[in-house]
Structures are given as structure tokens and as C-alpha cells.
């Protein structure tokens, strides 16, 4: 074998394996060819964007090396994966108490398969590819049955669909409706057997959802809570009727009875549904419109912090012996030389670039909406894996199993959901359910439903953000306008809609999750389903692995990691011992359960009388420094892992997350042993990730709901005019540029202001500003201002009330 070391002008042969070196400020840093081969496939447009945004930074040469290091003809790589493909070479840190570290998990994965050949019995009984709720759940289920389990995730646990849900463990009230529609359709008379089978299938799914919700609320009290949801009715009949069936036009009359039936399916273990008259509804929810609300029906669903639940599942799998690691990506499949069945996978640790193999008796793909990307490897393995023609032909011939449905969610200030009560609009303008929920002391609104291919770095379309805001206002009082600038964060998630490509013609199609085995490769995949049924799905896919005579599932009685030591008074105990704020103590108790004690021991003194311990990561939020240290023990590898999934700061407030990037980076650099160059690169990448969330300032590129108008320009003018004197001066223009992140030199400011001040009196009126805007298309300042404001977006009051760190606040 040979070693290559890059110098500024050439490459020299020096040793035992291929590496490529990148110079950063005169300092050589080795990068594995394997990790670079993953990163280099990314879109050159993304890399160029990074260079343009951060030109002159420590990482500009790094990104240049990625873009030019090879001319691979492989398919274009997901831009989001390109960002997280930058190696950090972390030092080993201990795992949570009683669990192996990430580094130890990697050593076990490498050693287990290096000791066997393809013709020998592999060490692992099952390898699961995917570390979302379903994949991590399958690893947990298999490990508790006594199987030897490996599980790898190409990103962070819950980094895709499992962290981007509506945060409900809901029992399927919508499925009750669709089951009734199916039963009461004309098909009952023309095709009664199929109709009854469909009805039974839907109601069985509802019953299973109730069972799984009961499991989560009884066994995982440290992760779940009940949330009341009100359905306001403004008439006794709805037209056109929901679900297109005349009976549901009378849902306002039937709702109390339907919801009692819904309670009964849970054996009345949930808080009981009830009704509120108009006056009581107005007291409980003062934001309700003064329209003629007849009454409200209130029912309960379970709610959770989805990414934290996923992490608890993954750590529980590790606790029961599974070898599980994040940031380990499958790059190819390994075929058995005699049977042509898939006998293992080739993987790469994306944090170091180390490549190795994992062999197992059975392979399970649990990639959610990305499952078909994994299945392409099965088809590619049938031919010459080095041939692009084979890859293309395999992809073309493969029957897709999953199509994605994208859903946008918004986060608004908490005052839109008083008394921790949510709202449900069961009949939106396009027929979808819309939830308006209290979550983490904020208000969560979702979701839209648009067919879309899944990707790792999604940005919510501005049209969907605006649609959700419009729908929000339907039931709210006219004097409580939901403003665009109230959007603290917004994101897109995917719902994987699955079909079985291996079914024979004419076989019935599942309306829930799909588990299917490729008869040629022997690979099993699982897709579809919902958060509520993660445990049921995991149980069923492992049943498929072990067969009817294999060991049975034990997870229905299992409490997840953190459940031991949790009590409802845990937050009070934390306050009494560690002297932290009530918000922080409540957050730690509900996030880490009994492990909150371990987190608190890592907190630093504030050097204040109160709180005594726990330095905040962002003002106004309960997240503290100790959580970053503990996150590194929970296998967090990047800043974004901490901001998005170990804490939920990026999901709650984009600007607050951006303000915390460097603080988190400083702590992680110490814990993981990052060099200054690595830390600088990770800061850039984290900012790029967080910028993919929507925030208070709209991104109107591609939006069709509203074009730039005179009102937009007036909004911009009034936002810049901080003293409200009706004109802009040179100081206000300079403050605007600095707030937007591109401060101007004295000469640049003089030039920019002179463009507007055509009267040369030091004052720019609205008319002068409008004239400048319409004629100054080639002005550098105009282009930058237009880009930053996305054609104007917000009004003066919105911008003034955005708070610190945003615009002029």
C-alpha cells in the first residue's frame, strides 16, 4: 500500500494507505481519501456558496480542496451531507454513565467483523442501517432479545425525519375518520368484503396507536406529557364536509360522542375529553376570535421532544449491548461469494475518514424517506460497481418503495397558546389537519403536506410559511394578528409513504408501514409508519429477522434510558441541590430524566447570587453549558448536533441558535480536542445549517404569494428609520449595514448614502428611497441589501421588536 501526502504543489508517496492533506494557514492536516470521496461528490454550487459567504476565512482553502480534489463521476451528493462530511478527528470522551463511548462503539464494530471472513458465521446476527426512531428502535428490540446487533447512522441520531415531526404521540383520530368514510361509502354494497377489510385495517391501526401511546405515557413519563387540544366550532354544520363525506358535515354535533369513543379505545387511561361553552372557551383561550364560536370540544394527545426520545432509544440500545454509532455511512454492500446474498456492508466513519467492513447474518434498511437510496446499492451490486452505466441502469430498473411528503412547521411565541392548550383545525382550506400546539414554552404550528424528494438540508418554502400563518389567523381574534416576524423558526420534515415493491400483482397494499425482503439479496427494509408506532414497527421487523420460532419482543415493558431515577419532583430536587433556575431544572428533568443529576454535576458556577450554577447558552432559554459537555458523551459530533437535537434551540429560535454557535463551539473544542482550524470549520458549517431554518425575515426567492410592492419598500424604509422622523440619515444607513452583517467603511458608507441622497441635504425621504431602489439595480449596496432583506419582507414594527441580535434590535 502507498501513502500520499499533499504539499502545496505536488503529492509524494510515503507509506501504508492513501491520505490527502489540506493546507490550512500553513499547517498540514491529514484527510482520508474515503471521507473526501464522500464530500467531493457534493454540489460544487454548495461549496462555492460556502466560499463566497465566508471568503477569506480559515476554511476557504479547505473547501477549495474538496471541490478540486477529484473529478468523480458519481451522482451528485446531498448538499447537507457535504456539510457534515468535514472530518473533525475527535478525541475519545467517555459515554454517559454506564454506557460505552462512541469511540468504543467504533472499536467494537471494527473488531467484530475483522475477525471473520465472508464464508464464516458473522459475529452480528443483524445489522440495522439507520439510526432514526425505527432503526434505533429495531436495534433496541433485537438487543433485548439477546441478538448480537450492529446499528449505524450516516448522520446524527434523529437528524432527518425523526427530529422534524409535529411532536405528538397521537392515537390516530384522523384514521378513525378515514375508516368511517371507507365503511360508509357505496363500496359497502358493491364490494363489501374489501370495504370491511379496509375498515378493519384502519381501526386496527387506530387501536395499535392507542396501545403504543399508552406505552409511551406510562413507561416513558420522563419523555412524554399530555396536552389538551381544543376544536372550536363556529357552526353546527360544515360545508363542504371534511373527508368529502356528508356525515362529517355534522361533525360539530357528533364531536363530543366521537371523542368519548376515542377515549375508550385507550381504555380511558388518557385524561377525559370534555366540552367548553362559548364563555368558558373564551376564558381558557382568550386569543380565540370574537366570531360566533358555538363551543369547543377538547381532547388529549401525548406530546414529546422527538429528537430526545430518539436519542433515549439509541442509548437504550447501547445500554442493552447493541454496537451503535452515528456518523457512520454505508458506502457499498458486500455479497457472499457463494450465495450472492448481501453478507455485510462497507462503511466509513465520517468524523475520521476511517473505512471498514461490518458483516452480519441479516441486513435491515431503516432509512425512512431515504430508503430507496440504500436499496439502489442492492441493484448496483448485481453488476460492476465501478460502472456508472450499471448504477444508472440499476436505479432506472428499481421499483421505488418510498415517496416523501414534505411538511413545513412554524414556531411562534408561546403566548399564542395560553394555559398550555392547543388548537386543531380539522378542515383547513385544502383539507388537511392543522395543529396549533404548545411545545417547549413556544407555539408549534404544522403541518403542510407536499410531495417532495427528501434531502438533508431543507429550507421551508416561503409560500408554505405564509399559508400556515394565514390558516393560524382563522380562529384568532382580529386584534391578535399573527405577523410574519413572529416566526422564530421554521423547518421541513418528511413523512415516508411506503409500498412493497416485492408484492405479487394484485396483493393488497398496506396503509401503514411496510416490511419487505428482497428475495435475491436477502435484505429487509422497513419504511412508512409514524412516531407513535416506532416500538411496534421495531418489534415487527425483528420478528421478520428471527422468524416465527425466534425469541419474542420484550420492549413493551421497557423504560427507556433516563427513566430510572425520574420523579415528578425531580426538578425541585435539582433546584435545591444545584441552585439553578426553575426553567432550567424543569427542562433538565424532562429532557434527561434521572440522568439530569449527571448533567448538573458538569455545570459551571455562574458567579452570581442566583442562579448559582448553569451558564446559559442563549438568553431567555433554559439550555446551559453542562448540556454541551454531556452532549459530547451522548455521541454528539458537531455544533449542529447540539443546537438542533441535544438541545432544540435551532428548532425554537433561529437567531438564538446563531448567537450560541461560538459558545457551543468553544466548549466542544475543549471536550473533543478540536484544533483551531477544525473549530473554525465547524462554526461555518453550523451557521450554514442553522441558516437553512426559516426565521423572522422571509426568504422570498421563488415565493409566489406576494411580490415586492410599494408596501414592501415602505416597510423597509420604516424599519431603517429608527427614530421615526420620516427620513433616513447616514447614521441609520450605517447601523443597518452593520446589523445585517456587512459593516461599511467610511468611504463605502459615503458612497452608498450619496446614491440615495439626490437632494444632497443629508435626508432621504420615502420617495427618494423608492426612486433609488428602482434605479440602483447595479449598485453593490443595493444588491446586498435586497439579498439580506429578501425583497423587503417585514414591516417597521416587526423589525423593531425582533430583539437582540436581529436587524436593528
Short mmCIF file of N, CA and C in Angstrom, two decimals, residues 540-606:
data_model
loop_
_atom_site.label_atom_id
_atom_site.label_comp_id
_atom_site.label_asym_id
_atom_site.label_seq_id
_atom_site.Cartn_x
_atom_site.Cartn_y
_atom_site.Cartn_z
N UNK A 540 -41.93 -5.68 14.85
CA UNK A 540 -42.33 -6.45 13.69
C UNK A 540 -41.16 -6.74 12.75
N UNK A 541 -40.25 -5.77 12.59
CA UNK A 541 -39.13 -6.03 11.69
C UNK A 541 -38.16 -7.02 12.30
N UNK A 542 -37.98 -7.00 13.61
CA UNK A 542 -37.12 -8.00 14.25
C UNK A 542 -37.80 -9.37 14.23
N UNK A 543 -39.13 -9.41 14.36
CA UNK A 543 -39.85 -10.68 14.19
C UNK A 543 -39.54 -11.27 12.81
N UNK A 544 -39.46 -10.42 11.82
CA UNK A 544 -39.15 -10.88 10.46
C UNK A 544 -37.72 -11.45 10.39
N UNK A 545 -36.82 -10.83 11.14
CA UNK A 545 -35.42 -11.27 11.14
C UNK A 545 -35.28 -12.64 11.81
N UNK A 546 -35.91 -12.83 12.98
CA UNK A 546 -35.70 -14.05 13.76
C UNK A 546 -36.63 -15.18 13.35
N UNK A 547 -37.72 -14.86 12.64
CA UNK A 547 -38.66 -15.89 12.24
C UNK A 547 -39.65 -16.24 13.33
N UNK A 548 -40.64 -17.06 13.00
CA UNK A 548 -41.72 -17.36 13.96
C UNK A 548 -41.26 -18.11 15.20
N UNK A 549 -40.14 -18.81 15.12
CA UNK A 549 -39.66 -19.58 16.27
C UNK A 549 -38.56 -18.86 17.05
N UNK A 550 -38.28 -17.63 16.69
CA UNK A 550 -37.23 -16.89 17.36
C UNK A 550 -37.68 -16.30 18.68
N UNK A 551 -36.78 -15.67 19.42
CA UNK A 551 -37.14 -15.05 20.70
C UNK A 551 -38.14 -13.91 20.51
N UNK A 552 -38.99 -13.72 21.48
CA UNK A 552 -40.06 -12.72 21.37
C UNK A 552 -39.62 -11.37 21.93
N UNK A 553 -40.34 -10.33 21.50
CA UNK A 553 -40.02 -8.97 21.92
C UNK A 553 -40.30 -8.77 23.40
N UNK A 554 -39.46 -7.94 24.03
CA UNK A 554 -39.61 -7.63 25.44
C UNK A 554 -39.76 -6.13 25.70
N UNK A 555 -39.92 -5.35 24.64
CA UNK A 555 -39.83 -3.89 24.82
C UNK A 555 -41.08 -3.25 25.37
N UNK A 556 -42.22 -3.94 25.35
CA UNK A 556 -43.46 -3.31 25.80
C UNK A 556 -43.43 -2.98 27.29
N UNK A 557 -42.54 -3.62 28.02
CA UNK A 557 -42.39 -3.34 29.46
C UNK A 557 -41.10 -2.59 29.76
N UNK A 558 -40.46 -2.05 28.74
CA UNK A 558 -39.14 -1.46 28.92
C UNK A 558 -39.23 0.06 29.11
N UNK A 559 -38.51 0.56 30.08
CA UNK A 559 -38.37 2.00 30.26
C UNK A 559 -37.07 2.45 29.60
N UNK A 560 -37.15 3.53 28.84
CA UNK A 560 -36.00 3.99 28.07
C UNK A 560 -34.96 4.68 28.97
N UNK A 561 -33.80 4.88 28.41
CA UNK A 561 -32.67 5.48 29.10
C UNK A 561 -33.08 6.81 29.72
N UNK A 562 -32.81 6.97 31.00
CA UNK A 562 -33.19 8.18 31.73
C UNK A 562 -34.43 8.01 32.58
N UNK A 563 -35.20 6.94 32.32
CA UNK A 563 -36.42 6.74 33.09
C UNK A 563 -36.15 6.35 34.53
N UNK A 564 -35.07 5.63 34.76
CA UNK A 564 -34.72 5.25 36.13
C UNK A 564 -34.25 6.48 36.91
N UNK A 565 -34.85 6.71 38.04
CA UNK A 565 -34.49 7.87 38.86
C UNK A 565 -35.33 9.10 38.60
N UNK A 566 -36.26 9.00 37.62
CA UNK A 566 -37.12 10.17 37.34
C UNK A 566 -38.32 10.16 38.28
N UNK A 567 -38.68 11.35 38.75
CA UNK A 567 -39.90 11.53 39.51
C UNK A 567 -40.46 12.91 39.18
N UNK A 568 -41.71 13.13 39.50
CA UNK A 568 -42.34 14.41 39.16
C UNK A 568 -41.77 15.56 39.97
N UNK A 569 -41.07 15.25 41.05
CA UNK A 569 -40.46 16.30 41.86
C UNK A 569 -38.97 16.46 41.57
N UNK A 570 -38.49 15.83 40.51
CA UNK A 570 -37.06 15.87 40.21
C UNK A 570 -36.56 17.29 40.01
N UNK A 571 -37.35 18.12 39.34
CA UNK A 571 -36.91 19.49 39.09
C UNK A 571 -36.70 20.26 40.39
N UNK A 572 -37.55 20.03 41.37
CA UNK A 572 -37.40 20.70 42.66
C UNK A 572 -36.11 20.25 43.34
N UNK A 573 -35.84 18.96 43.26
CA UNK A 573 -34.60 18.44 43.86
C UNK A 573 -33.37 19.05 43.19
N UNK A 574 -33.43 19.23 41.88
CA UNK A 574 -32.29 19.83 41.17
C UNK A 574 -32.08 21.28 41.61
N UNK A 575 -33.17 22.01 41.78
CA UNK A 575 -33.06 23.40 42.24
C UNK A 575 -32.44 23.45 43.62
N UNK A 576 -32.92 22.58 44.50
CA UNK A 576 -32.44 22.61 45.88
C UNK A 576 -30.96 22.26 45.99
N UNK A 577 -30.48 21.34 45.17
CA UNK A 577 -29.08 20.93 45.29
C UNK A 577 -28.14 21.80 44.48
N UNK A 578 -28.56 22.20 43.28
CA UNK A 578 -27.63 22.87 42.37
C UNK A 578 -27.92 24.36 42.17
N UNK A 579 -28.97 24.87 42.76
CA UNK A 579 -29.21 26.31 42.71
C UNK A 579 -29.35 26.84 41.30
N UNK A 580 -30.22 26.21 40.52
CA UNK A 580 -30.45 26.68 39.15
C UNK A 580 -31.87 27.18 39.00
N UNK A 581 -32.14 27.86 37.89
CA UNK A 581 -33.47 28.44 37.70
C UNK A 581 -34.51 27.34 37.55
N UNK A 582 -35.74 27.70 37.80
CA UNK A 582 -36.82 26.71 37.68
C UNK A 582 -36.98 26.25 36.25
N UNK A 583 -36.88 27.18 35.28
CA UNK A 583 -37.00 26.79 33.87
C UNK A 583 -35.93 25.77 33.49
N UNK A 584 -34.70 26.01 33.93
CA UNK A 584 -33.61 25.09 33.61
C UNK A 584 -33.82 23.75 34.28
N UNK A 585 -34.22 23.75 35.54
CA UNK A 585 -34.43 22.50 36.26
C UNK A 585 -35.55 21.68 35.63
N UNK A 586 -36.66 22.35 35.26
CA UNK A 586 -37.77 21.64 34.61
C UNK A 586 -37.32 21.05 33.27
N UNK A 587 -36.56 21.84 32.52
CA UNK A 587 -36.07 21.36 31.23
C UNK A 587 -35.15 20.16 31.39
N UNK A 588 -34.23 20.20 32.34
CA UNK A 588 -33.29 19.09 32.53
C UNK A 588 -34.02 17.82 32.96
N UNK A 589 -35.00 17.97 33.84
CA UNK A 589 -35.75 16.81 34.32
C UNK A 589 -36.51 16.14 33.19
N UNK A 590 -37.16 16.93 32.33
CA UNK A 590 -37.96 16.38 31.24
C UNK A 590 -37.11 15.93 30.05
N UNK A 591 -35.88 16.39 29.98
CA UNK A 591 -35.02 16.03 28.85
C UNK A 591 -34.16 14.82 29.15
N UNK A 592 -33.61 14.76 30.36
CA UNK A 592 -32.65 13.71 30.70
C UNK A 592 -33.19 12.72 31.75
N UNK A 593 -34.34 13.01 32.34
CA UNK A 593 -34.86 12.12 33.36
C UNK A 593 -33.87 12.00 34.52
N UNK A 594 -33.66 10.77 34.98
CA UNK A 594 -32.76 10.55 36.10
C UNK A 594 -31.32 10.91 35.81
N UNK A 595 -30.96 11.00 34.54
CA UNK A 595 -29.59 11.39 34.18
C UNK A 595 -29.34 12.89 34.33
N UNK A 596 -30.37 13.64 34.69
CA UNK A 596 -30.19 15.08 34.91
C UNK A 596 -29.17 15.35 36.01
N UNK A 597 -29.07 14.43 36.97
CA UNK A 597 -28.08 14.62 38.03
C UNK A 597 -26.67 14.64 37.44
N UNK A 598 -26.43 13.77 36.49
CA UNK A 598 -25.11 13.71 35.86
C UNK A 598 -24.82 15.00 35.08
N UNK A 599 -25.85 15.52 34.41
CA UNK A 599 -25.68 16.78 33.68
C UNK A 599 -25.37 17.92 34.64
N UNK A 600 -26.11 17.99 35.73
CA UNK A 600 -25.92 19.09 36.69
C UNK A 600 -24.52 19.08 37.30
N UNK A 601 -23.95 17.90 37.49
CA UNK A 601 -22.60 17.82 38.05
C UNK A 601 -21.57 18.45 37.12
N UNK A 602 -21.90 18.59 35.86
CA UNK A 602 -20.98 19.17 34.88
C UNK A 602 -21.16 20.68 34.75
N UNK A 603 -22.17 21.26 35.40
CA UNK A 603 -22.46 22.69 35.23
C UNK A 603 -21.41 23.54 35.93
N UNK A 604 -21.16 24.69 35.37
CA UNK A 604 -20.17 25.61 35.90
C UNK A 604 -20.84 26.70 36.76
N UNK A 605 -20.13 27.22 37.75
CA UNK A 605 -20.71 28.29 38.58
C UNK A 605 -20.92 29.56 37.77
N UNK A 606 -22.01 30.24 38.04
CA UNK A 606 -22.33 31.48 37.32
C UNK A 606 -21.66 32.70 37.94
#
